[in-house]
Structures are given as C-alpha cells and as structure tokens.
Amino acid sequence: MNCEVTFMPAGITVKVRPGTTLLDAARRAHVPIRTRCGGKAACFMCKVTVEPGSRLLPMGEQERNKLAAGADSCERLSCQARVQGNAVVNVPLDPLRAAVLKKLAQAREDDSLW
C-alpha cells in the first residue's frame, strides 16, 4: 500500500512506500529540503512541520533527543520521520528565498503608499 505525502506550500504530492523518510519522499518529489549532514540527524536543517492527522511512525529515540523541547510538537526532522500513511508536510522556505520575498513584499507595500 502506497502512502501519499503532500509538501506545502508547493502543493506537490508523491506516493511512497510505508517506512520512507520524509526527506527521501521530498527528494523523490523534487521538493528541496536543506540538509548539511546527509540525513544523519546532525544539522537540524531538515526540520519540517507536520499537519495534525498526518500518519507518521512515532519518533525514534535519536530524533526525540535531537528535538528535545520540540519533541511533543508537530516539528519533525525529515531525515528521521518515517511515513506510515498519508501526510501533509510544511517545508520552510530557504532563508535566502524568504529574505528576498520579504524585501519584495516591503517594496510593494512602500509603492502602495504612494
């Protein structure tokens, strides 16, 4: 049985087998998730937010230890979180892209004042 994982804000859905990590599912869907450690839970760059109702396997000890305070929230490390059923995942914007979008929004707001 395949599981559907939808990555937001892109709205891209991919079908994967149960047990696939969110990072591998994102790569298969061509959704960029930043990582520096190659998926070894060492860099925290692949942190995503999972929508309530998403079906993932429970956090393993390594992921729980790494997330510490956020272990009870909807934040997960995409390199460690494994799909158990359908899931919706919010991927944060790349920091550079987020900064550019913020500047563009500010410029539009400044232009609208005139």
N, CA, C and O atoms as a DFTB+ gen file, in Angstrom:
456 C
 N C O
     1  1       0.837      -1.172       0.000
     2  2       0.000       0.000       0.000
     3  2       0.888       1.243       0.000
     4  3       1.768       1.380       0.850
     5  1       0.662       2.127      -0.933
     6  2       1.421       3.370      -1.001
     7  2       0.780       4.440      -0.143
     8  3      -0.430       4.440       0.082
     9  1       1.605       5.342       0.328
    10  2       1.155       6.477       1.129
    11  2       1.354       7.735       0.289
    12  3       2.291       7.813      -0.505
    13  1       0.478       8.712       0.463
    14  2       0.625       9.994      -0.222
    15  2       1.177      11.020       0.755
    16  3       0.656      11.198       1.856
    17  1       2.235      11.688       0.333
    18  2       2.825      12.761       1.124
    19  2       2.708      14.030       0.302
    20  3       3.178      14.090      -0.834
    21  1       2.079      15.043       0.880
    22  2       1.911      16.329       0.204
    23  2       2.811      17.347       0.880
    24  3       2.780      17.511       2.100
    25  1       3.613      18.026       0.076
    26  2       4.549      19.031       0.572
    27  2       3.998      20.419       0.281
    28  3       3.715      20.775      -0.864
    29  1       3.857      21.191       1.352
    30  2       3.357      22.552       1.257
    31  2       4.520      23.503       1.519
    32  3       5.435      23.117       2.246
    33  1       4.547      24.701       0.987
    34  2       3.492      25.363       0.244
    35  2       3.450      25.019      -1.239
    36  3       2.622      25.562      -1.971
    37  1       4.327      24.128      -1.696
    38  2       4.378      23.795      -3.124
    39  2       3.131      23.051      -3.594
    40  3       2.757      23.151      -4.762
    41  1       2.488      22.308      -2.699
    42  2       1.310      21.538      -3.081
    43  2       1.640      20.319      -3.921
    44  3       0.794      19.842      -4.678
    45  1       2.838      19.816      -3.803
    46  2       3.283      18.658      -4.576
    47  2       3.048      17.387      -3.768
    48  3       3.445      17.297      -2.606
    49  1       2.405      16.416      -4.386
    50  2       2.116      15.141      -3.732
    51  2       2.901      14.029      -4.402
    52  3       3.032      13.992      -5.626
    53  1       3.420      13.128      -3.588
    54  2       4.175      11.989      -4.097
    55  2       3.694      10.737      -3.370
    56  3       3.323      10.793      -2.197
    57  1       3.705       9.621      -4.069
    58  2       3.362       8.337      -3.454
    59  2       4.647       7.611      -3.105
    60  3       5.567       7.503      -3.915
    61  1       4.685       7.114      -1.864
    62  2       5.866       6.396      -1.386
    63  2       5.422       5.184      -0.583
    64  3       4.256       5.066      -0.207
    65  1       6.344       4.305      -0.331
    66  2       6.059       3.118       0.481
    67  2       6.123       3.470       1.963
    68  3       6.880       4.356       2.360
    69  1       5.339       2.788       2.773
    70  2       5.447       2.993       4.218
    71  2       6.885       2.762       4.679
    72  3       7.563       1.859       4.190
    73  1       7.340       3.580       5.616
    74  2       8.700       3.469       6.123
    75  2       9.673       4.415       5.451
    76  3      10.808       4.556       5.906
    77  1       9.249       5.075       4.366
    78  2      10.097       6.042       3.674
    79  2      10.241       7.287       4.537
    80  3       9.263       7.743       5.131
    81  1      11.440       7.841       4.613
    82  2      11.605       9.082       5.370
    83  2      10.992      10.239       4.583
    84  3      10.862      10.175       3.361
    85  1      10.622      11.289       5.302
    86  2      10.085      12.476       4.638
    87  2      11.138      13.104       3.729
    88  3      10.802      13.653       2.680
    89  1      12.397      13.028       4.120
    90  2      13.465      13.583       3.291
    91  2      13.557      12.825       1.970
    92  3      13.685      13.445       0.913
    93  1      13.494      11.505       2.013
    94  2      13.539      10.722       0.773
    95  2      12.298      10.975      -0.083
    96  3      12.389      11.037      -1.309
    97  1      11.144      11.119       0.559
    98  2       9.916      11.423      -0.181
    99  2      10.037      12.782      -0.855
   100  3       9.615      12.941      -2.001
   101  1      10.603      13.761      -0.165
   102  2      10.784      15.094      -0.742
   103  2      11.733      15.040      -1.932
   104  3      11.485      15.681      -2.954
   105  1      12.791      14.297      -1.809
   106  2      13.739      14.168      -2.926
   107  2      13.057      13.537      -4.135
   108  3      13.270      13.953      -5.274
   109  1      12.242      12.536      -3.869
   110  2      11.518      11.873      -4.961
   111  2      10.545      12.838      -5.640
   112  3      10.319      12.749      -6.847
   113  1       9.969      13.761      -4.864
   114  2       9.005      14.729      -5.391
   115  2       9.693      15.982      -5.937
   116  3       9.022      16.895      -6.419
   117  1      11.021      16.032      -5.866
   118  2      11.803      17.194      -6.296
   119  2      11.449      18.434      -5.482
   120  3      11.407      19.545      -6.011
   121  1      11.194      18.231      -4.186
   122  2      10.942      19.321      -3.249
   123  2      12.217      19.501      -2.433
   124  3      12.623      18.594      -1.706
   125  1      12.849      20.669      -2.550
   126  2      14.113      20.850      -1.832
   127  2      13.921      21.018      -0.327
   128  3      13.180      21.888       0.130
   129  1      14.603      20.171       0.421
   130  2      14.709      20.325       1.871
   131  2      16.196      20.397       2.169
   132  3      16.964      19.497       1.829
   133  1      16.583      21.489       2.812
   134  2      18.004      21.709       3.094
   135  2      18.503      20.707       4.126
   136  3      17.827      20.406       5.109
   137  1      19.697      20.205       3.875
   138  2      20.379      19.343       4.832
   139  2      21.875      19.463       4.595
   140  3      22.332      19.565       3.457
   141  1      22.610      19.451       5.660
   142  2      24.060      19.550       5.547
   143  2      24.722      18.238       5.942
   144  3      25.851      17.957       5.540
   145  1      24.008      17.433       6.738
   146  2      24.621      16.226       7.301
   147  2      24.317      14.970       6.481
   148  3      24.780      13.883       6.827
   149  1      23.552      15.107       5.409
   150  2      23.239      13.943       4.583
   151  2      22.195      13.025       5.194
   152  3      22.134      11.840       4.865
   153  1      21.371      13.574       6.086
   154  2      20.292      12.778       6.652
   155  2      20.674      11.969       7.880
   156  3      20.106      10.904       8.122
   157  1      21.631      12.464       8.660
   158  2      22.086      11.740       9.854
   159  2      21.621      12.389      11.158
   160  3      22.126      12.062      12.232
   161  1      20.659      13.309      11.063
   162  2      20.101      13.994      12.243
   163  2      21.151      14.790      12.999
   164  3      21.107      14.859      14.228
   165  1      22.085      15.387      12.290
   166  2      23.141      16.135      12.961
   167  2      23.051      17.644      12.742
   168  3      23.622      18.404      13.524
   169  1      22.355      18.096      11.707
   170  2      22.407      19.524      11.379
   171  2      21.117      20.282      11.679
   172  3      21.142      21.512      11.728
   173  1      20.016      19.611      11.876
   174  2      18.713      20.232      12.164
   175  2      18.156      21.068      11.015
   176  3      17.105      21.691      11.168
   177  1      18.826      21.096       9.883
   178  2      18.368      21.922       8.766
   179  2      17.128      21.345       8.089
   180  3      16.417      22.071       7.395
   181  1      16.860      20.082       8.273
   182  2      15.750      19.432       7.574
   183  2      14.466      19.430       8.393
   184  3      13.542      18.669       8.106
   185  1      14.409      20.288       9.418
   186  2      13.241      20.342      10.289
   187  2      12.027      20.819       9.489
   188  3      12.104      21.815       8.769
   189  1      10.916      20.109       9.618
   190  2       9.662      20.443       8.947
   191  2       8.540      20.418       9.983
   192  3       8.719      19.935      11.102
   193  1       7.385      20.944       9.591
   194  2       6.206      20.888      10.443
   195  2       5.191      19.977       9.775
   196  3       4.901      20.114       8.586
   197  1       4.660      19.056      10.545
   198  2       3.717      18.075      10.024
   199  2       2.311      18.465      10.474
   200  3       2.088      18.766      11.646
   201  1       1.375      18.458       9.542
   202  2      -0.012      18.816       9.846
   203  2      -0.642      17.762      10.755
   204  3      -0.352      16.573      10.619
   205  1      -1.498      18.190      11.676
   206  2      -2.219      17.225      12.504
   207  2      -2.992      16.239      11.632
   208  3      -3.539      16.614      10.595
   209  1      -3.031      15.005      12.049
   210  2      -3.704      13.960      11.286
   211  2      -2.791      13.225      10.321
   212  3      -3.167      12.195       9.762
   213  1      -1.587      13.759      10.126
   214  2      -0.622      13.077       9.270
   215  2      -0.168      11.799       9.964
   216  3       0.023      11.765      11.180
   217  1      -0.002      10.757       9.168
   218  2       0.338       9.456       9.746
   219  2       1.819       9.150       9.548
   220  3       2.261       8.730       8.479
   221  1       2.563       9.379      10.628
   222  2       3.989       9.074      10.643
   223  2       4.247       8.084      11.765
   224  3       3.499       8.024      12.741
   225  1       5.312       7.311      11.617
   226  2       5.722       6.445      12.708
   227  2       6.133       7.312      13.890
   228  3       6.578       8.442      13.691
   229  1       5.998       6.819      15.103
   230  2       6.410       7.607      16.270
   231  2       7.885       7.963      16.198
   232  3       8.671       7.278      15.544
   233  1       8.249       9.037      16.874
   234  2       9.647       9.471      16.911
   235  2      10.519       8.402      17.521
   236  3      10.171       7.786      18.528
   237  1      11.655       8.196      16.893
   238  2      12.654       7.313      17.471
   239  2      13.431       8.060      18.535
   240  3      13.313       9.279      18.662
   241  1      14.215       7.339      19.286
   242  2      14.978       7.941      20.378
   243  2      15.929       9.024      19.890
   244  3      16.061      10.069      20.526
   245  1      16.600       8.776      18.750
   246  2      17.558       9.748      18.228
   247  2      16.867      11.059      17.866
   248  3      17.354      12.134      18.214
   249  1      15.730      10.974      17.168
   250  2      15.008      12.188      16.787
   251  2      14.477      12.907      18.032
   252  3      14.566      14.131      18.126
   253  1      13.934      12.161      18.969
   254  2      13.397      12.763      20.197
   255  2      14.506      13.495      20.962
   256  3      14.288      14.601      21.457
   257  1      15.677      12.893      21.061
   258  2      16.799      13.529      21.748
   259  2      17.270      14.784      21.025
   260  3      17.626      15.773      21.666
   261  1      17.273      14.751      19.715
   262  2      17.728      15.907      18.939
   263  2      16.754      17.070      19.047
   264  3      17.172      18.221      19.177
   265  1      15.448      16.776      18.995
   266  2      14.445      17.846      19.039
   267  2      14.190      18.342      20.460
   268  3      13.751      19.477      20.645
   269  1      14.452      17.525      21.441
   270  2      14.299      17.864      22.872
   271  2      12.999      18.607      23.147
   272  3      11.951      17.973      23.272
   273  1      13.039      19.933      23.246
   274  2      11.865      20.720      23.634
   275  2      10.743      20.613      22.605
   276  3       9.570      20.692      22.970
   277  1      11.075      20.434      21.335
   278  2      10.052      20.360      20.298
   279  2       9.538      18.957      20.042
   280  3       8.789      18.731      19.092
   281  1       9.934      18.017      20.880
   282  2       9.587      16.614      20.638
   283  2       8.095      16.343      20.756
   284  3       7.611      15.354      20.206
   285  1       7.364      17.181      21.449
   286  2       5.932      16.971      21.588
   287  2       5.113      17.811      20.614
   288  3       3.885      17.730      20.608
   289  1       5.780      18.614      19.796
   290  2       5.069      19.458      18.843
   291  2       4.943      18.744      17.503
   292  3       5.214      17.548      17.393
   293  1       4.538      19.477      16.510
   294  2       4.395      18.921      15.167
   295  2       5.683      19.031      14.369
   296  3       5.699      18.706      13.182
   297  1       6.761      19.481      14.995
   298  2       8.037      19.569      14.300
   299  2       8.691      18.199      14.249
   300  3       8.697      17.456      15.231
   301  1       9.234      17.886      13.103
   302  2       9.941      16.610      12.921
   303  2      11.179      16.863      12.083
   304  3      11.241      17.833      11.328
   305  1      12.164      15.986      12.219
   306  2      13.330      16.001      11.345
   307  2      12.982      15.129      10.144
   308  3      12.701      13.940      10.295
   309  1      13.001      15.715       8.964
   310  2      12.560      14.966       7.783
   311  2      13.456      13.774       7.483
   312  3      13.023      12.828       6.826
   313  1      14.694      13.806       7.954
   314  2      15.600      12.676       7.716
   315  2      15.296      11.500       8.633
   316  3      15.749      10.384       8.377
   317  1      14.535      11.737       9.698
   318  2      14.236      10.687      10.664
   319  2      12.771      10.261      10.652
   320  3      12.460       9.104      10.935
   321  1      11.873      11.184      10.328
   322  2      10.436      10.898      10.355
   323  2      10.066       9.975       9.193
   324  3      10.380      10.253       8.036
   325  1       9.393       8.874       9.527
   326  2       9.026       7.877       8.525
   327  2       7.515       7.825       8.345
   328  3       6.747       7.888       9.305
   329  1       7.120       7.708       7.088
   330  2       5.713       7.701       6.703
   331  2       5.065       6.379       7.094
   332  3       5.638       5.307       6.906
   333  1       3.859       6.481       7.642
   334  2       3.065       5.303       7.961
   335  2       1.765       5.311       7.166
   336  3       1.154       4.264       6.953
   337  1       1.349       6.484       6.733
   338  2       0.123       6.678       5.956
   339  2       0.217       8.032       5.274
   340  3       1.310       8.573       5.111
   341  1      -0.912       8.576       4.879
   342  2      -0.910       9.879       4.211
   343  2      -0.453      10.973       5.163
   344  3      -0.732      10.927       6.361
   345  1       0.252      11.956       4.616
   346  2       0.795      13.036       5.444
   347  2       0.843      14.333       4.653
   348  3       0.993      14.338       3.432
   349  1       0.710      15.440       5.391
   350  2       0.889      16.779       4.827
   351  2       2.016      17.438       5.610
   352  3       1.973      17.519       6.837
   353  1       3.024      17.906       4.881
   354  2       4.250      18.419       5.481
   355  2       4.493      19.848       5.015
   356  3       4.470      20.127       3.816
   357  1       4.725      20.747       5.957
   358  2       5.063      22.133       5.631
   359  2       6.576      22.289       5.657
   360  3       7.221      22.094       6.688
   361  1       7.129      22.644       4.501
   362  2       8.577      22.813       4.353
   363  2       8.890      24.302       4.434
   364  3       8.355      25.081       3.647
   365  1       9.741      24.713       5.363
   366  2      10.075      26.140       5.453
   367  2      10.833      26.602       4.213
   368  3      11.563      25.837       3.584
   369  1      10.636      27.873       3.884
   370  2      11.353      28.441       2.759
   371  2      12.841      28.501       3.063
   372  3      13.250      28.672       4.212
   373  1      13.632      28.360       2.030
   374  2      15.067      28.566       2.143
   375  2      15.279      29.984       2.688
   376  3      14.600      30.904       2.233
   377  1      16.189      30.196       3.640
   378  2      16.364      31.522       4.245
   379  2      16.639      32.638       3.238
   380  3      16.133      33.748       3.399
   381  1      17.425      32.362       2.211
   382  2      17.705      33.387       1.205
   383  2      16.432      33.748       0.445
   384  3      16.143      34.925       0.234
   385  1      15.677      32.735       0.038
   386  2      14.422      32.987      -0.681
   387  2      13.433      33.732       0.213
   388  3      12.740      34.635      -0.255
   389  1      13.360      33.370       1.471
   390  2      12.466      34.047       2.414
   391  2      12.844      35.519       2.553
   392  3      11.969      36.383       2.605
   393  1      14.148      35.805       2.614
   394  2      14.608      37.193       2.726
   395  2      14.251      37.990       1.483
   396  3      13.823      39.139       1.585
   397  1      14.422      37.393       0.314
   398  2      14.083      38.071      -0.942
   399  2      12.580      38.349      -1.005
   400  3      12.170      39.450      -1.370
   401  1      11.766      37.365      -0.653
   402  2      10.314      37.559      -0.672
   403  2       9.890      38.648       0.315
   404  3       8.972      39.418       0.031
   405  1      10.548      38.716       1.463
   406  2      10.232      39.749       2.447
   407  2      10.556      41.133       1.894
   408  3       9.772      42.068       2.059
   409  1      11.707      41.266       1.237
   410  2      12.092      42.547       0.644
   411  2      11.115      42.950      -0.461
   412  3      10.742      44.119      -0.561
   413  1      10.705      42.001      -1.281
   414  2       9.744      42.296      -2.344
   415  2       8.409      42.741      -1.769
   416  3       7.785      43.666      -2.289
   417  1       7.971      42.094      -0.708
   418  2       6.710      42.469      -0.060
   419  2       6.815      43.875       0.519
   420  3       5.872      44.660       0.418
   421  1       7.956      44.195       1.125
   422  2       8.152      45.538       1.670
   423  2       8.142      46.579       0.558
   424  3       7.568      47.656       0.719
   425  1       8.777      46.260      -0.573
   426  2       8.804      47.186      -1.702
   427  2       7.391      47.421      -2.244
   428  3       7.032      48.551      -2.576
   429  1       6.590      46.350      -2.334
   430  2       5.212      46.517      -2.813
   431  2       4.411      47.375      -1.843
   432  3       3.608      48.210      -2.260
   433  1       4.631      47.169      -0.555
   434  2       3.910      47.960       0.454
   435  2       4.318      49.426       0.367
   436  3       3.471      50.314       0.463
   437  1       5.609      49.682       0.187
   438  2       6.084      51.055       0.058
   439  2       5.502      51.715      -1.178
   440  3       5.132      52.889      -1.130
   441  1       5.412      50.986      -2.286
   442  2       4.845      51.515      -3.526
   443  2       3.357      51.814      -3.376
   444  3       2.851      52.767      -3.969
   445  1       2.663      51.011      -2.593
   446  2       1.218      51.213      -2.435
   447  2       0.901      52.448      -1.596
   448  3      -0.212      52.971      -1.649
   449  1       1.876      52.909      -0.828
   450  2       1.665      54.107      -0.031
   451  2       1.650      55.368      -0.878
   452  3       1.124      56.395      -0.449
   453  1       2.209      55.304      -2.049
   454  2       2.258      56.481      -2.939
   455  2       1.077      56.485      -3.802
   456  3       0.917      57.385      -4.627
